[in-house]
Amino acid sequence: MPVRNAHWLWLSAIIILLDQITKQLVHRHLDWYEHIAIFPHFNIVHLRNTGVAFSMFSGSSQIIFISLAVIVSAGILIWLRRNPKGQTLVAVALCLILAGAIGNAIDRAARGYVVDFLDFYWGSWHFAAFNLADTAITIGASLMILDAFLDWRRSRRTGRSAP
């Protein structure tokens, strides 16, 4: 079986690199909980997340999260290999999700927590801080939803059912 869509893995590599560089800069230049106001409603802050999204399961072992990231990454690589050539949106989405999973797994393995630093707020309400890996996962998942919607729309237009 030919290796399809492998050329999209450069996107994952770039996102992982940028994610690790930004986390390292925050880790080196800001104390824990220190923040820098960038513009109204946005700070760079140094937070440490031992859980998953919104710090859920923060008491759990990092080995569980690292193992999950490895399993998800293997599944994404298989999916990417089987993804038909020409389905660019799905390939890009998978590479973004892969980059996010690996980027956060690197943090967990190296530090025992994930460095979060993007802090959006309104008044005293703060959205959960996140990082570039989280952003890549969110954008990738959104592209997967968009692709499913576009497939559904195409199938309705042609009068056939979506796969």
Short mmCIF file of N, CA and C in Angstrom, two decimals:
data_model
loop_
_atom_site.label_atom_id
_atom_site.label_comp_id
_atom_site.label_asym_id
_atom_site.label_seq_id
_atom_site.Cartn_x
_atom_site.Cartn_y
_atom_site.Cartn_z
N MET A 1 0.85 -1.17 0.00
CA MET A 1 0.00 0.00 0.00
C MET A 1 0.90 1.24 0.00
N PRO A 2 0.67 2.16 -0.94
CA PRO A 2 1.50 3.36 -0.98
C PRO A 2 1.23 4.25 0.23
N VAL A 3 2.26 4.98 0.61
CA VAL A 3 2.11 5.90 1.74
C VAL A 3 1.48 7.18 1.19
N ARG A 4 0.19 7.35 1.51
CA ARG A 4 -0.53 8.53 1.05
C ARG A 4 -0.46 9.62 2.11
N ASN A 5 -0.50 10.83 1.67
CA ASN A 5 -0.62 11.99 2.54
C ASN A 5 0.56 12.21 3.49
N ALA A 6 1.65 11.46 3.32
CA ALA A 6 2.81 11.65 4.19
C ALA A 6 3.40 13.05 4.02
N HIS A 7 3.22 13.63 2.85
CA HIS A 7 3.77 14.96 2.61
C HIS A 7 3.11 16.02 3.49
N TRP A 8 1.97 15.71 4.09
CA TRP A 8 1.31 16.66 5.00
C TRP A 8 1.93 16.66 6.39
N LEU A 9 2.76 15.69 6.69
CA LEU A 9 3.36 15.61 8.02
C LEU A 9 4.31 16.78 8.32
N TRP A 10 4.76 17.49 7.28
CA TRP A 10 5.56 18.69 7.51
C TRP A 10 4.77 19.69 8.34
N LEU A 11 3.44 19.75 8.12
CA LEU A 11 2.60 20.65 8.89
C LEU A 11 2.63 20.29 10.38
N SER A 12 2.54 19.01 10.67
CA SER A 12 2.63 18.56 12.07
C SER A 12 3.98 18.95 12.67
N ALA A 13 5.04 18.73 11.93
CA ALA A 13 6.39 19.03 12.44
C ALA A 13 6.54 20.52 12.76
N ILE A 14 6.04 21.38 11.89
CA ILE A 14 6.14 22.82 12.12
C ILE A 14 5.33 23.24 13.35
N ILE A 15 4.13 22.70 13.48
CA ILE A 15 3.28 23.05 14.63
C ILE A 15 3.92 22.56 15.93
N ILE A 16 4.45 21.34 15.93
CA ILE A 16 5.11 20.81 17.13
C ILE A 16 6.29 21.69 17.50
N LEU A 17 7.09 22.08 16.52
CA LEU A 17 8.26 22.93 16.77
C LEU A 17 7.83 24.28 17.35
N LEU A 18 6.86 24.94 16.73
CA LEU A 18 6.37 26.24 17.23
C LEU A 18 5.78 26.11 18.63
N ASP A 19 5.03 25.04 18.86
CA ASP A 19 4.44 24.79 20.17
C ASP A 19 5.52 24.67 21.24
N GLN A 20 6.54 23.89 20.96
CA GLN A 20 7.60 23.68 21.95
C GLN A 20 8.43 24.94 22.16
N ILE A 21 8.68 25.69 21.11
CA ILE A 21 9.44 26.95 21.25
C ILE A 21 8.67 27.93 22.11
N THR A 22 7.38 28.11 21.85
CA THR A 22 6.60 29.08 22.62
C THR A 22 6.47 28.64 24.08
N LYS A 23 6.28 27.36 24.33
CA LYS A 23 6.19 26.88 25.71
C LYS A 23 7.52 27.08 26.44
N GLN A 24 8.62 26.84 25.75
CA GLN A 24 9.94 27.01 26.36
C GLN A 24 10.18 28.48 26.68
N LEU A 25 9.79 29.38 25.79
CA LEU A 25 9.95 30.82 26.05
C LEU A 25 9.16 31.24 27.29
N VAL A 26 7.92 30.77 27.39
CA VAL A 26 7.10 31.10 28.55
C VAL A 26 7.73 30.51 29.81
N HIS A 27 8.15 29.27 29.73
CA HIS A 27 8.74 28.58 30.89
C HIS A 27 10.00 29.29 31.38
N ARG A 28 10.81 29.77 30.45
CA ARG A 28 12.08 30.42 30.81
C ARG A 28 11.91 31.86 31.29
N HIS A 29 10.94 32.58 30.73
CA HIS A 29 10.88 34.02 30.96
C HIS A 29 9.77 34.49 31.89
N LEU A 30 8.87 33.61 32.25
CA LEU A 30 7.81 34.00 33.17
C LEU A 30 7.78 33.05 34.36
N ASP A 31 7.62 33.61 35.55
CA ASP A 31 7.41 32.77 36.72
C ASP A 31 6.01 32.19 36.65
N TRP A 32 5.82 31.13 37.41
CA TRP A 32 4.52 30.48 37.47
C TRP A 32 3.48 31.50 37.91
N TYR A 33 2.39 31.60 37.18
CA TYR A 33 1.27 32.54 37.38
C TYR A 33 1.58 33.98 36.97
N GLU A 34 2.80 34.28 36.61
CA GLU A 34 3.11 35.63 36.14
C GLU A 34 2.44 35.85 34.78
N HIS A 35 2.03 37.08 34.52
CA HIS A 35 1.40 37.35 33.23
C HIS A 35 1.91 38.67 32.65
N ILE A 36 1.79 38.78 31.34
CA ILE A 36 2.13 39.99 30.61
C ILE A 36 0.89 40.38 29.82
N ALA A 37 0.41 41.61 30.02
CA ALA A 37 -0.73 42.11 29.26
C ALA A 37 -0.26 42.45 27.84
N ILE A 38 -0.89 41.82 26.87
CA ILE A 38 -0.52 42.05 25.47
C ILE A 38 -1.43 43.13 24.87
N PHE A 39 -2.70 42.97 25.01
CA PHE A 39 -3.68 43.98 24.64
C PHE A 39 -4.94 43.73 25.46
N PRO A 40 -5.90 44.66 25.44
CA PRO A 40 -7.10 44.44 26.26
C PRO A 40 -7.73 43.09 25.96
N HIS A 41 -8.01 42.34 26.99
CA HIS A 41 -8.67 41.04 26.93
C HIS A 41 -7.74 39.89 26.54
N PHE A 42 -6.42 40.14 26.54
CA PHE A 42 -5.49 39.06 26.22
C PHE A 42 -4.18 39.23 26.98
N ASN A 43 -3.77 38.16 27.67
CA ASN A 43 -2.50 38.11 28.40
C ASN A 43 -1.70 36.89 27.95
N ILE A 44 -0.40 36.98 28.13
CA ILE A 44 0.45 35.80 28.12
C ILE A 44 0.68 35.48 29.60
N VAL A 45 0.41 34.25 29.99
CA VAL A 45 0.51 33.86 31.39
C VAL A 45 1.21 32.51 31.47
N HIS A 46 1.86 32.23 32.57
CA HIS A 46 2.51 30.94 32.74
C HIS A 46 1.67 30.09 33.70
N LEU A 47 0.98 29.11 33.12
CA LEU A 47 0.19 28.17 33.91
C LEU A 47 0.65 26.76 33.62
N ARG A 48 0.42 25.88 34.58
CA ARG A 48 0.82 24.48 34.44
C ARG A 48 -0.42 23.61 34.60
N ASN A 49 -0.73 22.83 33.58
CA ASN A 49 -1.93 22.01 33.57
C ASN A 49 -1.54 20.54 33.67
N THR A 50 -1.92 19.90 34.76
CA THR A 50 -1.63 18.47 34.92
C THR A 50 -2.80 17.62 34.46
N GLY A 51 -3.88 18.26 34.02
CA GLY A 51 -5.06 17.54 33.55
C GLY A 51 -5.19 17.64 32.04
N VAL A 52 -6.44 17.56 31.59
CA VAL A 52 -6.74 17.73 30.17
C VAL A 52 -7.49 19.05 30.03
N ALA A 53 -8.32 19.19 29.03
CA ALA A 53 -9.04 20.43 28.78
C ALA A 53 -9.73 20.93 30.04
N PHE A 54 -9.57 22.23 30.29
CA PHE A 54 -10.16 22.89 31.46
C PHE A 54 -9.69 22.25 32.77
N SER A 55 -8.49 21.67 32.76
CA SER A 55 -7.86 21.03 33.94
C SER A 55 -8.64 19.84 34.49
N MET A 56 -9.51 19.26 33.68
CA MET A 56 -10.23 18.06 34.14
C MET A 56 -9.23 16.93 34.36
N PHE A 57 -9.51 16.09 35.33
CA PHE A 57 -8.69 14.92 35.67
C PHE A 57 -7.27 15.31 36.06
N SER A 58 -7.11 16.47 36.70
CA SER A 58 -5.78 16.97 37.02
C SER A 58 -5.03 16.11 38.04
N GLY A 59 -5.71 15.23 38.73
CA GLY A 59 -5.02 14.36 39.68
C GLY A 59 -4.54 13.06 39.06
N SER A 60 -4.84 12.85 37.79
CA SER A 60 -4.50 11.59 37.13
C SER A 60 -3.03 11.50 36.77
N SER A 61 -2.55 10.29 36.58
CA SER A 61 -1.16 10.05 36.22
C SER A 61 -0.87 10.56 34.81
N GLN A 62 0.29 11.18 34.65
CA GLN A 62 0.70 11.67 33.33
C GLN A 62 0.92 10.51 32.35
N ILE A 63 1.26 9.34 32.88
CA ILE A 63 1.45 8.16 32.02
C ILE A 63 0.17 7.83 31.26
N ILE A 64 -0.97 8.00 31.91
CA ILE A 64 -2.26 7.74 31.25
C ILE A 64 -2.43 8.69 30.07
N PHE A 65 -2.15 9.98 30.29
CA PHE A 65 -2.32 10.97 29.23
C PHE A 65 -1.31 10.77 28.10
N ILE A 66 -0.08 10.42 28.44
CA ILE A 66 0.94 10.16 27.42
C ILE A 66 0.56 8.93 26.60
N SER A 67 0.10 7.87 27.28
CA SER A 67 -0.32 6.65 26.59
C SER A 67 -1.48 6.94 25.65
N LEU A 68 -2.43 7.72 26.12
CA LEU A 68 -3.57 8.09 25.28
C LEU A 68 -3.11 8.86 24.05
N ALA A 69 -2.17 9.79 24.23
CA ALA A 69 -1.64 10.56 23.10
C ALA A 69 -0.94 9.66 22.10
N VAL A 70 -0.21 8.66 22.58
CA VAL A 70 0.47 7.73 21.67
C VAL A 70 -0.55 6.91 20.88
N ILE A 71 -1.58 6.43 21.55
CA ILE A 71 -2.63 5.65 20.87
C ILE A 71 -3.36 6.50 19.85
N VAL A 72 -3.74 7.72 20.25
CA VAL A 72 -4.43 8.62 19.32
C VAL A 72 -3.52 8.95 18.13
N SER A 73 -2.26 9.21 18.39
CA SER A 73 -1.32 9.53 17.31
C SER A 73 -1.17 8.37 16.33
N ALA A 74 -1.09 7.15 16.85
CA ALA A 74 -1.00 5.97 15.96
C ALA A 74 -2.26 5.85 15.12
N GLY A 75 -3.41 6.06 15.75
CA GLY A 75 -4.67 6.00 15.01
C GLY A 75 -4.75 7.06 13.93
N ILE A 76 -4.28 8.26 14.24
CA ILE A 76 -4.29 9.34 13.24
C ILE A 76 -3.36 9.01 12.08
N LEU A 77 -2.19 8.46 12.37
CA LEU A 77 -1.26 8.10 11.29
C LEU A 77 -1.86 7.02 10.38
N ILE A 78 -2.56 6.06 10.97
CA ILE A 78 -3.23 5.03 10.16
C ILE A 78 -4.32 5.67 9.32
N TRP A 79 -5.13 6.53 9.93
CA TRP A 79 -6.20 7.21 9.22
C TRP A 79 -5.63 8.06 8.09
N LEU A 80 -4.55 8.77 8.37
CA LEU A 80 -3.92 9.61 7.35
C LEU A 80 -3.41 8.77 6.18
N ARG A 81 -2.85 7.62 6.50
CA ARG A 81 -2.34 6.73 5.44
C ARG A 81 -3.48 6.19 4.57
N ARG A 82 -4.62 5.90 5.19
CA ARG A 82 -5.76 5.36 4.45
C ARG A 82 -6.63 6.42 3.81
N ASN A 83 -6.44 7.66 4.20
CA ASN A 83 -7.24 8.76 3.66
C ASN A 83 -6.98 8.89 2.17
N PRO A 84 -8.04 8.91 1.36
CA PRO A 84 -7.83 9.03 -0.09
C PRO A 84 -7.09 10.30 -0.47
N LYS A 85 -6.19 10.15 -1.43
CA LYS A 85 -5.45 11.30 -1.91
C LYS A 85 -6.44 12.30 -2.49
N GLY A 86 -6.21 13.56 -2.21
CA GLY A 86 -7.10 14.59 -2.71
C GLY A 86 -8.07 15.10 -1.65
N GLN A 87 -8.18 14.39 -0.54
CA GLN A 87 -9.01 14.88 0.57
C GLN A 87 -8.13 15.74 1.48
N THR A 88 -7.78 16.90 0.97
CA THR A 88 -6.83 17.79 1.63
C THR A 88 -7.32 18.26 2.99
N LEU A 89 -8.59 18.61 3.08
CA LEU A 89 -9.13 19.14 4.33
C LEU A 89 -8.97 18.13 5.47
N VAL A 90 -9.26 16.87 5.18
CA VAL A 90 -9.12 15.82 6.20
C VAL A 90 -7.65 15.61 6.55
N ALA A 91 -6.78 15.61 5.54
CA ALA A 91 -5.35 15.41 5.79
C ALA A 91 -4.79 16.53 6.67
N VAL A 92 -5.14 17.77 6.37
CA VAL A 92 -4.67 18.90 7.17
C VAL A 92 -5.22 18.80 8.59
N ALA A 93 -6.51 18.47 8.71
CA ALA A 93 -7.13 18.34 10.03
C ALA A 93 -6.42 17.27 10.86
N LEU A 94 -6.16 16.12 10.26
CA LEU A 94 -5.49 15.05 10.98
C LEU A 94 -4.09 15.45 11.42
N CYS A 95 -3.37 16.15 10.56
CA CYS A 95 -2.01 16.59 10.91
C CYS A 95 -2.02 17.62 12.03
N LEU A 96 -3.02 18.49 12.06
CA LEU A 96 -3.13 19.46 13.15
C LEU A 96 -3.43 18.76 14.48
N ILE A 97 -4.35 17.82 14.46
CA ILE A 97 -4.69 17.08 15.67
C ILE A 97 -3.48 16.27 16.15
N LEU A 98 -2.79 15.65 15.21
CA LEU A 98 -1.58 14.89 15.54
C LEU A 98 -0.54 15.79 16.21
N ALA A 99 -0.31 16.96 15.64
CA ALA A 99 0.67 17.90 16.20
C ALA A 99 0.29 18.30 17.62
N GLY A 100 -0.98 18.57 17.84
CA GLY A 100 -1.42 18.96 19.17
C GLY A 100 -1.24 17.85 20.19
N ALA A 101 -1.59 16.64 19.80
CA ALA A 101 -1.44 15.50 20.71
C ALA A 101 0.03 15.27 21.06
N ILE A 102 0.89 15.33 20.07
CA ILE A 102 2.32 15.11 20.32
C ILE A 102 2.92 16.28 21.11
N GLY A 103 2.54 17.51 20.77
CA GLY A 103 3.08 18.67 21.48
C GLY A 103 2.78 18.63 22.96
N ASN A 104 1.56 18.30 23.33
CA ASN A 104 1.22 18.22 24.75
C ASN A 104 1.82 16.99 25.41
N ALA A 105 1.96 15.89 24.67
CA ALA A 105 2.59 14.68 25.22
C ALA A 105 4.07 14.94 25.53
N ILE A 106 4.74 15.72 24.69
CA ILE A 106 6.14 16.06 24.96
C ILE A 106 6.24 16.80 26.29
N ASP A 107 5.36 17.76 26.51
CA ASP A 107 5.36 18.49 27.79
C ASP A 107 5.16 17.54 28.97
N ARG A 108 4.18 16.67 28.86
CA ARG A 108 3.87 15.75 29.96
C ARG A 108 5.06 14.85 30.26
N ALA A 109 5.73 14.38 29.21
CA ALA A 109 6.88 13.49 29.40
C ALA A 109 8.08 14.25 29.97
N ALA A 110 8.30 15.47 29.51
CA ALA A 110 9.47 16.24 29.92
C ALA A 110 9.29 16.97 31.26
N ARG A 111 8.07 17.47 31.51
CA ARG A 111 7.85 18.32 32.68
C ARG A 111 6.88 17.74 33.71
N GLY A 112 6.02 16.83 33.27
CA GLY A 112 4.99 16.31 34.16
C GLY A 112 3.72 17.14 34.14
N TYR A 113 3.66 18.12 33.27
CA TYR A 113 2.50 18.99 33.09
C TYR A 113 2.61 19.67 31.73
N VAL A 114 1.51 20.30 31.31
CA VAL A 114 1.48 21.03 30.05
C VAL A 114 1.54 22.52 30.37
N VAL A 115 2.40 23.24 29.67
CA VAL A 115 2.48 24.69 29.83
C VAL A 115 1.37 25.33 28.99
N ASP A 116 0.49 26.06 29.66
CA ASP A 116 -0.56 26.84 29.00
C ASP A 116 -0.23 28.31 29.19
N PHE A 117 -0.48 29.13 28.15
CA PHE A 117 -0.06 30.52 28.27
C PHE A 117 -0.94 31.54 27.56
N LEU A 118 -1.85 31.12 26.74
CA LEU A 118 -2.73 32.07 26.05
C LEU A 118 -3.96 32.30 26.92
N ASP A 119 -4.13 33.52 27.40
CA ASP A 119 -5.18 33.84 28.36
C ASP A 119 -6.08 34.95 27.82
N PHE A 120 -7.28 34.57 27.38
CA PHE A 120 -8.28 35.53 26.93
C PHE A 120 -9.26 35.76 28.07
N TYR A 121 -9.67 37.01 28.26
CA TYR A 121 -10.56 37.32 29.38
C TYR A 121 -11.49 38.48 29.03
N TRP A 122 -12.54 38.58 29.80
CA TRP A 122 -13.47 39.70 29.71
C TRP A 122 -13.81 40.11 31.14
N GLY A 123 -13.40 41.29 31.54
CA GLY A 123 -13.60 41.71 32.92
C GLY A 123 -12.80 40.80 33.84
N SER A 124 -13.48 40.18 34.79
CA SER A 124 -12.80 39.25 35.69
C SER A 124 -12.95 37.80 35.24
N TRP A 125 -13.70 37.56 34.14
CA TRP A 125 -13.89 36.20 33.64
C TRP A 125 -12.77 35.84 32.68
N HIS A 126 -12.10 34.72 32.94
CA HIS A 126 -11.01 34.25 32.09
C HIS A 126 -11.40 32.92 31.46
N PHE A 127 -11.23 32.81 30.13
CA PHE A 127 -11.38 31.53 29.47
C PHE A 127 -10.20 30.68 29.92
N ALA A 128 -10.34 29.37 29.93
CA ALA A 128 -9.24 28.50 30.33
C ALA A 128 -8.02 28.77 29.44
N ALA A 129 -6.87 28.99 30.08
CA ALA A 129 -5.64 29.24 29.32
C ALA A 129 -5.32 28.01 28.47
N PHE A 130 -4.69 28.24 27.34
CA PHE A 130 -4.36 27.15 26.42
C PHE A 130 -3.05 27.46 25.72
N ASN A 131 -2.64 26.61 24.80
CA ASN A 131 -1.36 26.76 24.11
C ASN A 131 -1.53 26.48 22.62
N LEU A 132 -0.44 26.48 21.86
CA LEU A 132 -0.54 26.25 20.42
C LEU A 132 -0.98 24.83 20.08
N ALA A 133 -0.58 23.85 20.90
CA ALA A 133 -1.01 22.47 20.66
C ALA A 133 -2.53 22.36 20.80
N ASP A 134 -3.07 23.00 21.83
CA ASP A 134 -4.53 23.00 22.02
C ASP A 134 -5.23 23.68 20.84
N THR A 135 -4.63 24.77 20.38
CA THR A 135 -5.19 25.50 19.23
C THR A 135 -5.19 24.61 17.99
N ALA A 136 -4.11 23.88 17.76
CA ALA A 136 -4.03 22.99 16.60
C ALA A 136 -5.11 21.90 16.68
N ILE A 137 -5.31 21.33 17.87
CA ILE A 137 -6.34 20.30 18.04
C ILE A 137 -7.72 20.89 17.75
N THR A 138 -7.99 22.07 18.27
CA THR A 138 -9.29 22.70 18.07
C THR A 138 -9.54 23.02 16.60
N ILE A 139 -8.54 23.58 15.93
CA ILE A 139 -8.69 23.89 14.51
C ILE A 139 -8.84 22.60 13.71
N GLY A 140 -8.05 21.58 14.03
CA GLY A 140 -8.16 20.30 13.33
C GLY A 140 -9.54 19.67 13.49
N ALA A 141 -10.05 19.67 14.71
CA ALA A 141 -11.39 19.11 14.95
C ALA A 141 -12.45 19.92 14.21
N SER A 142 -12.29 21.24 14.18
CA SER A 142 -13.23 22.10 13.45
C SER A 142 -13.19 21.81 11.95
N LEU A 143 -12.01 21.56 11.42
CA LEU A 143 -11.90 21.21 9.99
C LEU A 143 -12.55 19.86 9.70
N MET A 144 -12.45 18.93 10.64
CA MET A 144 -13.12 17.63 10.46
C MET A 144 -14.64 17.81 10.42
N ILE A 145 -15.15 18.65 11.30
CA ILE A 145 -16.59 18.94 11.31
C ILE A 145 -16.99 19.64 10.01
N LEU A 146 -16.18 20.60 9.57
CA LEU A 146 -16.45 21.29 8.31
C LEU A 146 -16.47 20.31 7.15
N ASP A 147 -15.51 19.39 7.11
CA ASP A 147 -15.46 18.40 6.04
C ASP A 147 -16.70 17.51 6.06
N ALA A 148 -17.14 17.10 7.23
CA ALA A 148 -18.36 16.28 7.33
C ALA A 148 -19.57 17.06 6.84
N PHE A 149 -19.64 18.34 7.19
CA PHE A 149 -20.75 19.18 6.73
C PHE A 149 -20.71 19.33 5.21
N LEU A 150 -19.53 19.58 4.66
CA LEU A 150 -19.41 19.73 3.20
C LEU A 150 -19.77 18.43 2.49
N ASP A 151 -19.36 17.28 3.02
CA ASP A 151 -19.76 15.99 2.45
C ASP A 151 -21.27 15.82 2.47
N TRP A 152 -21.87 16.17 3.60
CA TRP A 152 -23.33 16.07 3.74
C TRP A 152 -24.02 16.97 2.71
N ARG A 153 -23.51 18.19 2.56
CA ARG A 153 -24.10 19.12 1.59
C ARG A 153 -23.96 18.62 0.16
N ARG A 154 -22.78 18.09 -0.16
CA ARG A 154 -22.56 17.54 -1.51
C ARG A 154 -23.49 16.36 -1.77
N SER A 155 -23.66 15.51 -0.77
CA SER A 155 -24.52 14.33 -0.96
C SER A 155 -25.98 14.74 -1.11
N ARG A 156 -26.41 15.77 -0.40
CA ARG A 156 -27.79 16.26 -0.56
C ARG A 156 -28.00 16.85 -1.94
N ARG A 157 -26.98 17.55 -2.43
CA ARG A 157 -27.08 18.18 -3.74
C ARG A 157 -27.17 17.13 -4.85
N THR A 158 -26.45 16.04 -4.69
CA THR A 158 -26.46 14.99 -5.72
C THR A 158 -27.53 13.94 -5.48
N GLY A 159 -28.21 14.03 -4.34
CA GLY A 159 -29.31 13.11 -4.06
C GLY A 159 -28.90 11.75 -3.56
N ARG A 160 -27.66 11.60 -3.12
CA ARG A 160 -27.23 10.31 -2.55
C ARG A 160 -26.98 10.48 -1.07
N SER A 161 -26.91 9.37 -0.37
CA SER A 161 -26.66 9.44 1.08
C SER A 161 -25.16 9.53 1.33
N ALA A 162 -24.81 10.24 2.42
CA ALA A 162 -23.40 10.40 2.77
C ALA A 162 -22.86 9.10 3.34
N PRO A 163 -21.56 8.82 3.12
CA PRO A 163 -20.98 7.56 3.62
C PRO A 163 -20.91 7.53 5.12
#
